[in-house]
CSV table of C-alpha atoms and ligand atoms in Angstrom, one decimal:
chain,number,residue,atom,x,y,z
A,223,MET,CA,0.0,0.0,0.0
A,224,LEU,CA,1.3,3.5,-0.8
A,225,ALA,CA,2.6,5.3,2.3
A,226,LEU,CA,0.2,8.0,1.3
A,227,ASP,CA,-2.7,5.6,1.9
A,228,GLY,CA,-1.3,4.3,5.2
A,229,GLY,CA,1.4,1.8,4.0
A,230,THR,CA,4.9,1.6,5.4
A,231,PRO,CA,7.3,4.1,3.8
A,232,VAL,CA,10.2,2.5,1.9
A,233,VAL,CA,12.8,5.0,3.2
A,234,ALA,CA,12.9,5.2,6.9
A,235,GLU,CA,13.7,8.5,8.6
A,236,GLY,CA,17.5,9.0,8.9
A,237,ALA,CA,18.3,6.4,6.3
A,238,VAL,CA,19.7,9.0,3.9
A,239,ALA,CA,22.7,11.1,5.1
A,240,PRO,CA,22.6,14.8,4.5
A,241,TRP,CA,25.1,16.8,2.4
A,242,PRO,CA,27.7,18.0,3.0
A,243,GLN,CA,29.4,15.2,4.9
A,244,VAL,CA,31.3,16.9,7.8
A,245,THR,CA,34.4,15.2,9.2
A,246,ASP,CA,36.8,16.0,12.0
A,247,GLU,CA,39.3,17.2,9.4
A,248,ASP,CA,36.7,19.9,8.4
A,249,ARG,CA,36.1,20.9,12.0
A,250,HIS,CA,39.9,21.2,12.7
A,251,ALA,CA,40.4,23.3,9.5
A,252,VAL,CA,37.7,25.8,10.6
A,253,LEU,CA,39.1,26.0,14.2
A,254,ARG,CA,42.6,26.5,12.9
A,255,ALA,CA,41.4,29.4,10.7
A,256,MET,CA,39.7,31.0,13.7
A,257,ASP,CA,42.9,30.9,15.7
A,258,ARG,CA,45.1,32.1,12.8
A,259,ALA,CA,42.8,34.8,11.5
A,260,THR,CA,43.2,37.4,14.3
A,261,PRO,CA,44.0,40.2,14.0
A,262,TRP,CA,42.2,40.8,10.7
A,263,HIS,CA,44.3,40.8,7.6
A,264,TRP,CA,43.8,40.2,4.0
A,265,PRO,CA,44.2,37.9,2.1
A,266,MET,CA,44.2,35.2,4.7
A,267,ASP,CA,46.1,31.9,4.4
A,268,GLU,CA,43.0,29.8,4.1
A,269,VAL,CA,41.7,31.9,1.2
A,270,ARG,CA,45.1,31.6,-0.6
A,271,ASP,CA,45.2,27.9,0.0
A,272,LEU,CA,41.7,27.4,-1.4
A,273,GLU,CA,42.6,29.5,-4.5
A,274,ARG,CA,45.8,27.5,-5.0
A,275,ALA,CA,44.1,24.2,-4.6
A,276,TRP,CA,41.3,25.1,-7.1
A,277,SER,CA,43.9,26.3,-9.5
A,278,GLU,CA,45.6,23.0,-9.3
A,279,TRP,CA,42.4,21.1,-9.7
A,280,THR,CA,41.1,23.0,-12.7
A,281,GLY,CA,44.4,23.8,-14.4
A,282,MET,CA,43.4,27.4,-14.5
A,283,PRO,CA,46.4,29.6,-13.6
A,284,HIS,CA,44.4,32.4,-11.9
A,285,VAL,CA,41.8,31.8,-9.2
A,286,LEU,CA,39.9,34.3,-7.0
A,287,ALA,CA,37.7,33.1,-4.2
A,288,ALA,CA,34.4,35.0,-3.8
A,289,ASN,CA,31.5,35.1,-1.3
A,290,SER,CA,29.0,33.3,-3.7
A,291,GLY,CA,28.7,31.7,-7.1
A,292,THR,CA,26.6,34.6,-8.1
A,293,ALA,CA,29.4,37.0,-7.3
A,294,ALA,CA,31.9,34.8,-9.2
A,295,LEU,CA,29.6,34.8,-12.2
A,296,HIS,CA,29.4,38.6,-12.2
A,297,MET,CA,33.2,38.7,-11.9
A,298,ALA,CA,33.5,36.4,-15.0
A,299,VAL,CA,31.1,38.7,-17.0
A,300,ALA,CA,33.0,41.8,-16.0
A,301,ALA,CA,36.4,40.1,-16.7
A,302,ALA,CA,35.2,39.2,-20.2
A,303,GLY,CA,34.9,42.9,-21.0
A,304,VAL,CA,31.1,42.8,-21.3
A,305,GLU,CA,29.9,46.4,-21.4
A,306,PRO,CA,26.5,48.1,-21.1
A,307,GLY,CA,24.1,47.0,-23.9
A,308,ASP,CA,26.3,44.1,-24.9
A,309,GLU,CA,24.5,40.7,-25.3
A,310,VAL,CA,25.5,37.5,-23.6
A,311,ILE,CA,23.9,34.2,-24.6
A,312,VAL,CA,22.8,32.0,-21.6
A,313,PRO,CA,20.8,28.8,-21.2
A,314,ALA,CA,17.0,29.1,-21.0
A,315,ASP,CA,17.0,26.4,-18.3
A,316,THR,CA,19.3,27.1,-15.4
A,317,PHE,CA,19.4,28.9,-12.1
A,318,LEU,CA,18.6,32.6,-12.3
A,319,ALA,CA,22.1,33.8,-11.5
A,320,THR,CA,23.5,32.5,-14.8
A,321,ALA,CA,21.3,35.2,-16.5
A,322,SER,CA,21.1,37.9,-13.8
A,323,CYS,CA,24.9,38.2,-13.6
A,324,VAL,CA,24.6,39.7,-17.1
A,325,LEU,CA,22.1,42.3,-16.0
A,326,GLN,CA,24.6,43.1,-13.1
A,327,ALA,CA,27.0,44.3,-15.8
A,328,ASN,CA,24.2,46.4,-17.4
A,329,ALA,CA,24.2,44.0,-20.3
A,330,ILE,CA,21.5,41.9,-22.0
A,331,PRO,CA,21.0,38.2,-21.5
A,332,VAL,CA,19.8,36.4,-24.6
A,333,PHE,CA,18.4,32.9,-24.0
A,334,ALA,CA,19.1,29.8,-26.0
A,335,ASP,CA,17.2,26.5,-25.7
A,336,THR,CA,18.3,23.2,-24.2
A,337,ASP,CA,19.8,20.0,-25.6
A,338,ARG,CA,17.3,17.3,-24.9
A,339,GLY,CA,20.0,14.6,-24.1
A,340,THR,CA,22.2,16.5,-21.7
A,341,PHE,CA,19.9,19.3,-20.5
A,342,ALA,CA,22.8,21.8,-21.2
A,343,ILE,CA,22.6,24.8,-23.7
A,344,ASP,CA,22.3,23.6,-27.3
A,345,PRO,CA,25.3,24.8,-29.3
A,346,ASP,CA,23.1,25.0,-32.5
A,347,ARG,CA,20.6,27.3,-30.8
A,348,VAL,CA,23.5,29.4,-29.5
A,349,ALA,CA,24.8,30.0,-33.0
A,350,GLU,CA,21.3,31.2,-34.0
A,351,ARG,CA,21.2,33.8,-31.3
A,352,VAL,CA,24.5,35.6,-32.2
A,353,THR,CA,24.2,39.2,-33.2
A,354,GLY,CA,26.7,42.1,-33.8
A,355,ARG,CA,26.3,42.9,-30.1
A,356,THR,CA,27.1,39.5,-28.7
A,357,ARG,CA,30.2,39.4,-26.5
A,358,ALA,CA,30.1,36.1,-24.6
A,359,VAL,CA,28.3,32.8,-24.0
A,360,ILE,CA,27.8,31.2,-20.6
A,361,ALA,CA,27.4,27.4,-20.6
A,362,VAL,CA,26.1,25.6,-17.5
A,363,ASP,CA,27.2,22.1,-16.4
A,364,LEU,CA,23.6,21.4,-15.4
A,365,ASN,CA,22.8,18.8,-12.8
A,366,GLY,CA,26.4,17.7,-12.6
A,367,LEU,CA,27.0,17.0,-16.3
A,368,PRO,CA,29.4,19.1,-18.4
A,369,ALA,CA,28.0,20.9,-21.5
A,370,ASP,CA,29.2,20.2,-25.0
A,371,TYR,CA,32.4,22.4,-24.9
A,372,ALA,CA,33.9,21.3,-28.2
A,373,ALA,CA,30.8,22.5,-30.1
A,374,LEU,CA,30.5,25.6,-28.0
A,375,ARG,CA,34.2,26.4,-28.5
A,376,ALA,CA,33.7,26.2,-32.3
A,377,VAL,CA,30.7,28.6,-32.1
A,378,ALA,CA,32.5,31.0,-29.8
A,379,ASP,CA,35.7,31.1,-32.0
A,380,ARG,CA,33.7,31.6,-35.2
A,381,HIS,CA,32.1,34.7,-33.8
A,382,GLY,CA,34.9,36.0,-31.5
A,383,LEU,CA,33.0,35.4,-28.3
A,384,ALA,CA,34.3,34.8,-24.8
A,385,LEU,CA,33.2,31.4,-23.4
A,386,ILE,CA,32.3,31.3,-19.7
A,387,GLU,CA,31.6,28.1,-17.7
A,388,ASP,CA,29.0,28.2,-14.9
A,389,ALA,CA,30.5,25.3,-12.9
A,390,ALA,CA,28.2,25.7,-9.9
A,391,GLN,CA,26.6,22.2,-10.1
A,392,ALA,CA,29.4,20.0,-11.4
A,393,HIS,CA,32.7,20.2,-9.3
A,394,GLY,CA,34.6,17.0,-9.9
A,395,ALA,CA,33.0,16.1,-13.3
A,396,ARG,CA,35.1,15.7,-16.5
A,397,TYR,CA,34.6,16.5,-20.2
A,398,ARG,CA,37.0,14.5,-22.5
A,399,GLY,CA,39.3,14.0,-19.4
A,400,GLU,CA,39.4,17.7,-18.5
A,401,PRO,CA,38.0,18.9,-15.2
A,402,VAL,CA,34.9,21.1,-14.7
A,403,GLY,CA,36.0,24.7,-13.8
A,404,GLY,CA,38.7,24.5,-16.5
A,405,LEU,CA,36.6,23.9,-19.7
A,406,ALA,CA,36.2,27.4,-21.0
A,407,ASP,CA,38.1,30.8,-21.0
A,408,SER,CA,36.9,31.4,-17.5
A,409,SER,CA,34.6,29.8,-15.0
A,410,ALA,CA,32.5,30.5,-11.9
A,411,ALA,CA,31.8,27.9,-9.3
A,412,SER,CA,29.5,28.1,-6.3
A,413,LEU,CA,30.5,26.8,-2.8
A,414,ASN,CA,27.0,27.2,-1.5
A,415,GLY,CA,26.3,24.6,1.2
A,416,SER,CA,24.3,22.3,-1.1
A,417,LYS,CA,26.9,22.1,-3.9
A,418,CYS,CA,29.3,19.3,-4.7
A,419,LEU,CA,32.1,21.4,-3.3
A,420,SER,CA,30.6,23.0,-0.2
A,421,ALA,CA,31.6,25.8,2.1
A,422,LEU,CA,28.8,24.7,4.4
A,423,GLY,CA,27.5,28.3,4.2
A,424,GLU,CA,28.2,30.5,1.1
A,425,GLY,CA,31.1,30.9,-1.2
A,426,GLY,CA,32.3,30.9,-4.8
A,427,LEU,CA,35.4,30.6,-7.0
A,428,PHE,CA,36.3,32.5,-10.2
A,429,ALA,CA,39.0,31.1,-12.4
A,430,THR,CA,40.6,32.2,-15.6
A,431,ARG,CA,43.5,31.5,-18.0
A,432,ASP,CA,44.2,35.2,-18.5
A,433,ALA,CA,46.1,37.6,-16.3
A,434,GLU,CA,44.2,40.7,-17.6
A,435,GLN,CA,40.9,38.9,-16.9
A,436,PHE,CA,42.1,38.2,-13.4
A,437,ARG,CA,42.9,41.9,-12.8
A,438,LEU,CA,39.4,43.0,-14.0
A,439,ALA,CA,37.7,40.3,-11.9
A,440,ARG,CA,39.6,41.4,-8.8
A,441,ARG,CA,38.8,45.0,-9.4
A,442,VAL,CA,35.0,44.4,-9.5
A,443,SER,CA,35.3,42.2,-6.4
A,444,MET,CA,37.3,44.8,-4.4
A,445,PHE,CA,35.3,48.0,-4.5
A,446,GLY,CA,36.6,48.9,-8.0
A,447,GLU,CA,40.1,49.4,-6.6
A,448,GLU,CA,43.3,48.3,-8.2
A,449,LEU,CA,46.0,46.7,-6.0
A,450,ALA,CA,48.8,49.1,-6.6
A,451,GLY,CA,52.3,48.1,-5.6
A,452,GLN,CA,52.5,47.2,-1.9
A,453,GLY,CA,48.9,47.9,-0.9
A,454,ARG,CA,45.6,49.7,-1.5
A,455,ASP,CA,45.5,53.3,-2.6
A,456,TYR,CA,41.7,53.6,-1.8
A,457,ASN,CA,41.0,55.0,-5.2
A,458,ALA,CA,38.2,53.3,-7.0
A,459,ARG,CA,38.6,53.1,-10.8
A,460,ILE,CA,35.2,51.8,-11.6
A,461,MET,CA,32.0,50.7,-9.9
A,462,GLY,CA,32.9,47.7,-7.7
A,463,TRP,CA,31.5,45.5,-5.0
A,464,ASN,CA,32.8,43.6,-2.0
A,465,TYR,CA,32.8,39.9,-3.1
A,466,ARG,CA,35.5,38.6,-0.6
A,467,ILE,CA,34.9,35.2,0.9
A,468,ASP,CA,34.6,34.6,4.6
A,469,VAL,CA,37.7,33.0,6.0
A,470,LEU,CA,35.8,30.2,7.8
A,471,ALA,CA,33.9,29.3,4.7
A,472,ALA,CA,37.2,29.2,2.8
A,473,ALA,CA,38.8,26.9,5.4
A,474,PHE,CA,35.8,24.5,5.3
A,475,ALA,CA,35.8,24.4,1.5
A,476,ARG,CA,39.5,23.9,1.3
A,477,SER,CA,39.2,20.9,3.6
A,478,GLN,CA,36.3,19.5,1.5
A,479,LEU,CA,38.3,20.0,-1.7
A,480,ALA,CA,41.0,17.6,-0.3
A,481,ARG,CA,38.3,14.9,-0.5
A,482,LEU,CA,36.7,16.0,-3.8
A,483,ALA,CA,38.3,13.2,-5.8
A,484,ARG,CA,36.9,10.6,-3.4
A,485,SER,CA,33.4,12.1,-3.1
A,486,THR,CA,33.3,12.4,-6.9
A,487,GLU,CA,34.0,8.6,-7.2
A,488,VAL,CA,31.1,7.9,-4.8
A,489,ARG,CA,28.7,10.2,-6.7
A,490,GLU,CA,29.6,8.6,-10.0
A,491,ALA,CA,29.1,5.1,-8.7
A,492,ASN,CA,25.9,6.0,-6.9
A,493,GLY,CA,24.4,7.7,-10.0
A,494,ALA,CA,25.3,4.8,-12.2
A,495,ALA,CA,23.8,2.3,-9.7
A,496,LEU,CA,20.6,4.3,-9.5
A,497,THR,CA,20.2,4.6,-13.3
A,498,LYS,CA,20.8,0.9,-13.6
A,499,ALA,CA,18.2,0.1,-11.0
A,500,LEU,CA,15.6,2.4,-12.7
A,501,ALA,CA,15.9,0.7,-16.1
A,502,GLU,CA,13.0,-1.5,-15.0
A,503,VAL,CA,10.8,1.4,-14.0
A,504,PRO,CA,8.6,2.9,-16.8
A,505,GLY,CA,7.1,6.3,-16.7
A,506,ILE,CA,10.3,8.2,-15.8
A,507,ARG,CA,13.4,9.0,-17.8
A,508,PRO,CA,16.7,8.9,-15.8
A,509,PRO,CA,19.6,11.1,-16.9
A,510,ILE,CA,21.8,10.2,-19.9
A,511,VAL,CA,25.6,10.4,-19.7
A,512,PRO,CA,27.4,10.7,-23.1
A,513,ASP,CA,30.6,8.6,-23.4
A,514,ASP,CA,33.0,11.6,-23.5
A,515,ARG,CA,32.0,13.0,-20.1
A,516,THR,CA,31.2,12.1,-16.5
A,517,HIS,CA,28.2,13.1,-14.3
A,518,VAL,CA,28.5,14.0,-10.6
A,519,TYR,CA,24.7,14.2,-9.9
A,520,PHE,CA,24.4,17.4,-8.0
A,521,PHE,CA,20.8,16.7,-9.0
A,522,TYR,CA,19.5,13.4,-10.1
A,523,PRO,CA,16.8,14.6,-12.5
A,524,LEU,CA,13.9,12.4,-13.6
A,525,LEU,CA,11.6,13.4,-16.4
A,526,VAL,CA,8.1,12.0,-15.9
A,527,GLN,CA,6.7,10.2,-19.0
A,528,PRO,CA,3.0,9.3,-18.5
A,529,GLU,CA,2.8,8.6,-22.3
A,530,GLU,CA,5.0,5.5,-21.7
A,531,LEU,CA,2.3,4.0,-19.4
A,532,ASP,CA,-0.5,4.7,-21.9
A,533,LEU,CA,-2.1,6.9,-19.3
A,534,ASP,CA,-4.6,9.5,-20.5
A,535,LEU,CA,-3.4,12.0,-17.9
A,536,PRO,CA,-2.0,15.5,-18.4
A,537,VAL,CA,1.8,15.5,-17.7
A,538,ASP,CA,1.6,18.0,-14.8
A,539,VAL,CA,-1.2,16.0,-13.1
A,540,PHE,CA,0.9,12.8,-13.3
A,541,ARG,CA,4.0,14.6,-12.2
A,542,ASP,CA,2.3,16.1,-9.1
A,543,ALA,CA,0.9,12.6,-8.1
A,544,VAL,CA,4.4,11.0,-8.5
A,545,GLU,CA,5.9,13.8,-6.4
A,546,LYS,CA,3.4,13.4,-3.6
A,547,ALA,CA,3.5,9.6,-3.5
A,548,VAL,CA,7.3,9.3,-3.6
A,549,ALA,CA,7.7,12.0,-0.9
A,550,ALA,CA,5.3,10.0,1.3
A,551,GLU,CA,7.6,7.0,0.8
A,552,GLY,CA,10.3,9.0,2.6
A,553,LEU,CA,12.4,9.8,-0.5
A,554,GLY,CA,13.1,13.5,-1.0
A,555,ILE,CA,11.8,14.7,-4.3
A,556,ALA,CA,11.2,18.2,-5.6
A,557,ARG,CA,10.4,20.4,-8.6
A,558,TRP,CA,13.5,22.5,-9.4
A,559,GLN,CA,13.0,25.5,-11.7
A,560,PRO,CA,9.3,25.1,-12.6
A,561,ARG,CA,9.7,27.4,-15.6
A,562,PRO,CA,12.5,28.6,-18.0
A,563,VAL,CA,14.4,31.6,-16.6
A,564,PRO,CA,13.0,34.0,-19.2
A,565,ALA,CA,9.5,33.2,-18.0
A,566,GLN,CA,10.3,34.9,-14.7
A,567,LEU,CA,8.7,38.3,-14.1
A,568,LEU,CA,12.1,40.0,-14.1
A,569,PHE,CA,12.3,39.3,-17.8
A,570,GLN,CA,8.6,39.0,-18.8
A,571,GLU,CA,8.0,42.6,-17.6
A,572,LEU,CA,11.5,43.9,-18.2
A,573,ARG,CA,11.7,45.0,-14.6
A,574,GLY,CA,15.5,44.8,-14.3
A,575,TYR,CA,16.8,47.7,-12.1
A,576,GLY,CA,13.4,49.5,-12.5
A,577,LYS,CA,12.2,51.8,-15.3
A,578,GLY,CA,13.2,49.1,-17.8
A,579,CYS,CA,16.9,49.4,-17.2
A,580,PRO,CA,19.2,48.0,-18.6
A,581,TRP,CA,17.0,47.3,-21.7
A,582,THR,CA,15.9,50.9,-22.0
A,583,CYS,CA,19.0,52.6,-20.8
A,584,GLY,CA,20.0,53.6,-24.3
A,585,HIS,CA,23.0,51.3,-24.8
A,586,ALA,CA,21.0,48.2,-25.7
A,587,ARG,CA,19.7,47.3,-29.1
A,588,PRO,CA,16.0,48.5,-29.0
A,589,GLY,CA,13.2,46.0,-29.0
A,590,HIS,CA,14.4,43.3,-26.6
A,591,SER,CA,11.5,41.2,-25.4
A,592,TYR,CA,11.2,37.8,-23.7
A,593,ARG,CA,7.4,37.5,-24.3
A,594,ASP,CA,7.5,35.2,-27.4
A,595,LEU,CA,9.0,32.2,-25.5
A,596,ASP,CA,10.8,30.0,-28.0
A,597,TYR,CA,12.4,27.4,-25.8
A,598,PRO,CA,10.3,24.3,-26.4
A,599,VAL,CA,12.8,21.9,-25.0
A,600,ALA,CA,13.5,23.9,-21.9
A,601,GLU,CA,9.7,24.3,-21.3
A,602,ASP,CA,9.2,20.5,-21.7
A,603,VAL,CA,12.1,19.7,-19.3
A,604,CYS,CA,10.7,22.2,-16.7
A,605,LEU,CA,7.3,20.6,-17.0
A,606,ARG,CA,8.4,17.0,-16.6
A,607,ARG,CA,11.4,17.4,-14.2
A,608,LEU,CA,11.6,16.1,-10.6
A,609,VAL,CA,14.9,15.9,-8.7
A,610,LEU,CA,15.7,13.3,-6.1
A,611,GLY,CA,17.3,13.5,-2.7
A,612,GLN,CA,16.7,14.6,0.8
A,613,SER,CA,19.0,17.6,0.4
A,614,PHE,CA,19.9,18.4,-3.2
A,615,SER,CA,23.1,16.2,-3.1
A,616,SER,CA,21.9,12.9,-1.6
A,617,LEU,CA,24.1,11.0,-4.1
A,618,GLY,CA,27.3,12.0,-2.2
A,619,PRO,CA,29.1,10.1,0.5
A,620,PRO,CA,28.5,8.6,3.0
A,621,ASN,CA,25.4,7.4,1.0
A,622,THR,CA,26.1,4.2,-0.9
A,623,ALA,CA,24.8,1.8,-3.5
A,624,ARG,CA,22.5,0.5,-0.7
A,625,THR,CA,20.9,4.0,-0.4
A,626,MET,CA,20.4,4.0,-4.2
A,627,GLU,CA,18.6,0.6,-3.9
A,628,LEU,CA,16.2,2.3,-1.5
A,629,PHE,CA,15.6,5.2,-3.9
A,630,ALA,CA,14.9,2.8,-6.7
A,631,GLU,CA,12.6,0.7,-4.4
A,632,ALA,CA,10.5,3.7,-3.6
A,633,LEU,CA,10.1,4.6,-7.3
A,634,HIS,CA,9.4,1.0,-8.3
A,635,LYS,CA,6.7,0.8,-5.6
A,636,VAL,CA,5.0,4.0,-6.7
A,637,LEU,CA,5.2,3.5,-10.5
A,638,VAL,CA,4.9,-0.3,-10.8
A,639,GLU,CA,3.5,-2.1,-7.8
A,640,GLU,CA,1.1,0.6,-6.8
A,641,ARG,CA,0.4,2.0,-10.2
A,642,ASP,CA,-3.4,1.8,-9.8
A,643,ALA,CA,-3.2,3.7,-6.5
A,644,LEU,CA,-1.0,6.3,-8.2
A,645,VAL,CA,-3.4,6.7,-11.1
A,646,LYS,CA,-6.3,7.1,-8.7
A,647,LEU,CA,-4.3,9.8,-6.8
A,648,ALA,CA,-3.7,11.6,-10.1
A,649,ARG,CA,-7.4,11.4,-11.1
A,650,ASP,CA,-8.5,12.7,-7.7
A,651,GLY,CA,-6.0,15.5,-8.1
A,652,MET,CA,-7.7,16.5,-11.4
A,653,LYS,CA,-11.1,16.6,-9.7
A,654,GLY,CA,-9.9,18.6,-6.7
B,997,PLP,C1,23.9,27.6,-7.2
B,997,PLP,C2,24.0,28.1,-8.6
B,997,PLP,C3,24.5,29.4,-8.9
B,997,PLP,C4,24.7,30.4,-7.8
B,997,PLP,O1,25.6,30.1,-6.8
B,997,PLP,P1,25.4,30.8,-5.4
B,997,PLP,O2,26.7,30.4,-4.7
B,997,PLP,O3,24.2,30.2,-4.8
B,997,PLP,O4,25.3,32.3,-5.6
B,997,PLP,C5,24.7,29.8,-10.2
B,997,PLP,N1,24.4,28.9,-11.2
B,997,PLP,C6,23.9,27.7,-11.0
B,997,PLP,C7,23.7,26.8,-12.2
B,997,PLP,C8,23.7,27.2,-9.7
B,997,PLP,O5,23.2,26.0,-9.5
């Protein structure tokens, strides 16, 4: 019997460990930072250590830690030389920050549709969106799977565009052997508590191959000031912010980074085990991993497919019933990004900074609008997607293949053994 109808839940409370996994090494690292960090000075050793370690991991010569992934993305856009009114092509299906970082530079995000196999930005759709004003492309390694960088590189080079990687969801993954964070001209990673590399609280990492980009990124992250000679001259050159990372967050993230190789192995193995176990469960599509890259499953996304079950039910009704029934079985499940980013009010009504800026500020090409949504794949993915896990990253250690068996059991119960009860739940949902 479905747990929703009074049956026993498949996943008992406490059976799935939360992310991030915190060890004594992490605790000692944070305590050491507290003892070392007084009196206040900048940059602190823990911040430098984190930057050095991420530089080594990604192969990017210049790394700057930041206080969020959103800040690191804005640094990347500024470092790429994007100016007011310039256009930057971004994925239609991603977290808001991939697009709002462009607005932060007074520039214009232009959205491109999704590749149905990988859920990343579709390089062919990117090529169609290029205009004389386009300066950069931001690709996202969505869910934990790298985008198609060979094809994106070809489009970027053909049009002279900077290629930026939003690596917020995929630390540890690889594309053709190369690490996420090092797949484009520059990258921005998030260290938000939920992410595969976690600062427990908030943090971010900007990385670039280019010394001049590094200078521009640092300027925007340090009040618009240049570091001149020995120290600060307190003379802002441009508009800047304070994007510096907290030293305790940096110490925690540095300690986690020392275990990233191991936690990545666990994620890959857990994801592969879950996908294998779900092969027998119709009505949902597990993620696909192309041969030339690896997946670290920040999200484990499922697309619901009522059509496969010959059910005469609207997709959203079926999806909501699956979500409800699976959640009652004790398995965390959630809708993430219920709509493409350009469908948010910020874009639909060109709210921006208010008074229509930056679209109406006079620097942008006239006539930008996000009303005629033309992202059929992104819309379909957003309609069908449910992501698994108690916290976003339940595929990480210490969870094991045994935990994945529980996940698969819960889905098998809802979609196979108790399908009649599920369909009844969906039909009741339609009435009510
Ligand atoms: C989490 C995330 C961000 C933002 O990172 P924060 O550290 O939360 O600011 C940006 N892009 C994507 C794809 C993300 O998942």
